[in-house]
PDB file of C-alpha atoms in Angstrom:
ATOM      1  CA  UNK W   1     120.307 -15.846 122.661  1.00  0.00           C
ATOM      2  CA  UNK W   2     122.373 -13.931 120.117  1.00  0.00           C
ATOM      3  CA  UNK W   3     119.454 -12.004 118.612  1.00  0.00           C
ATOM      4  CA  UNK W   4     118.558  -9.848 121.666  1.00  0.00           C
ATOM      5  CA  UNK W   5     122.227  -9.005 122.294  1.00  0.00           C
ATOM      6  CA  UNK W   6     122.560  -7.699 118.738  1.00  0.00           C
ATOM      7  CA  UNK W   7     119.389  -5.627 119.198  1.00  0.00           C
ATOM      8  CA  UNK W   8     120.777  -4.137 122.409  1.00  0.00           C
ATOM      9  CA  UNK W   9     124.045  -3.323 120.644  1.00  0.00           C
ATOM     10  CA  UNK W  10     122.123  -1.565 117.863  1.00  0.00           C
ATOM     11  CA  UNK W  11     120.038   0.387 120.371  1.00  0.00           C
ATOM     12  CA  UNK W  12     123.147   1.482 122.286  1.00  0.00           C
ATOM     13  CA  UNK W  13     124.830   2.431 119.023  1.00  0.00           C
ATOM     14  CA  UNK W  14     121.853   4.556 117.958  1.00  0.00           C
ATOM     15  CA  UNK W  15     121.693   6.136 121.409  1.00  0.00           C
ATOM     16  CA  UNK W  16     125.347   7.159 121.267  1.00  0.00           C
ATOM     17  CA  UNK W  17     124.898   8.460 117.713  1.00  0.00           C
ATOM     18  CA  UNK W  18     121.875  10.573 118.659  1.00  0.00           C
ATOM     19  CA  UNK W  19     123.747  11.824 121.735  1.00  0.00           C
ATOM     20  CA  UNK W  20     126.596  13.007 119.499  1.00  0.00           C
ATOM     21  CA  UNK W  21     124.082  14.728 117.198  1.00  0.00           C
ATOM     22  CA  UNK W  22     122.508  16.508 120.166  1.00  0.00           C
ATOM     23  CA  UNK W  23     125.948  17.627 121.358  1.00  0.00           C
ATOM     24  CA  UNK W  24     126.824  19.124 117.971  1.00  0.00           C
ATOM     25  CA  UNK W  25     123.404  20.810 117.753  1.00  0.00           C
ATOM     26  CA  UNK W  26     123.879  22.355 121.191  1.00  0.00           C
ATOM     27  CA  UNK W  27     127.348  23.566 120.221  1.00  0.00           C
ATOM     28  CA  UNK W  28     126.031  25.123 116.995  1.00  0.00           C
ATOM     29  CA  UNK W  29     123.108  26.713 118.828  1.00  0.00           C
ATOM     30  CA  UNK W  30     125.402  28.225 121.470  1.00  0.00           C
ATOM     31  CA  UNK W  31     127.657  29.559 118.704  1.00  0.00           C
ATOM     32  CA  UNK W  32     124.702  31.178 116.944  1.00  0.00           C
ATOM     33  CA  UNK W  33     123.374  32.647 120.166  1.00  0.00           C
TER      34      UNK W  33
END
């Protein structure tokens, strides 16, 4: 039962990381434009 929970945690972690990357990209793009 522990394995799937860890996988979900990793997926959520990656999702939040990619969300932060998208935010910074949008900020940089708006600064350039």
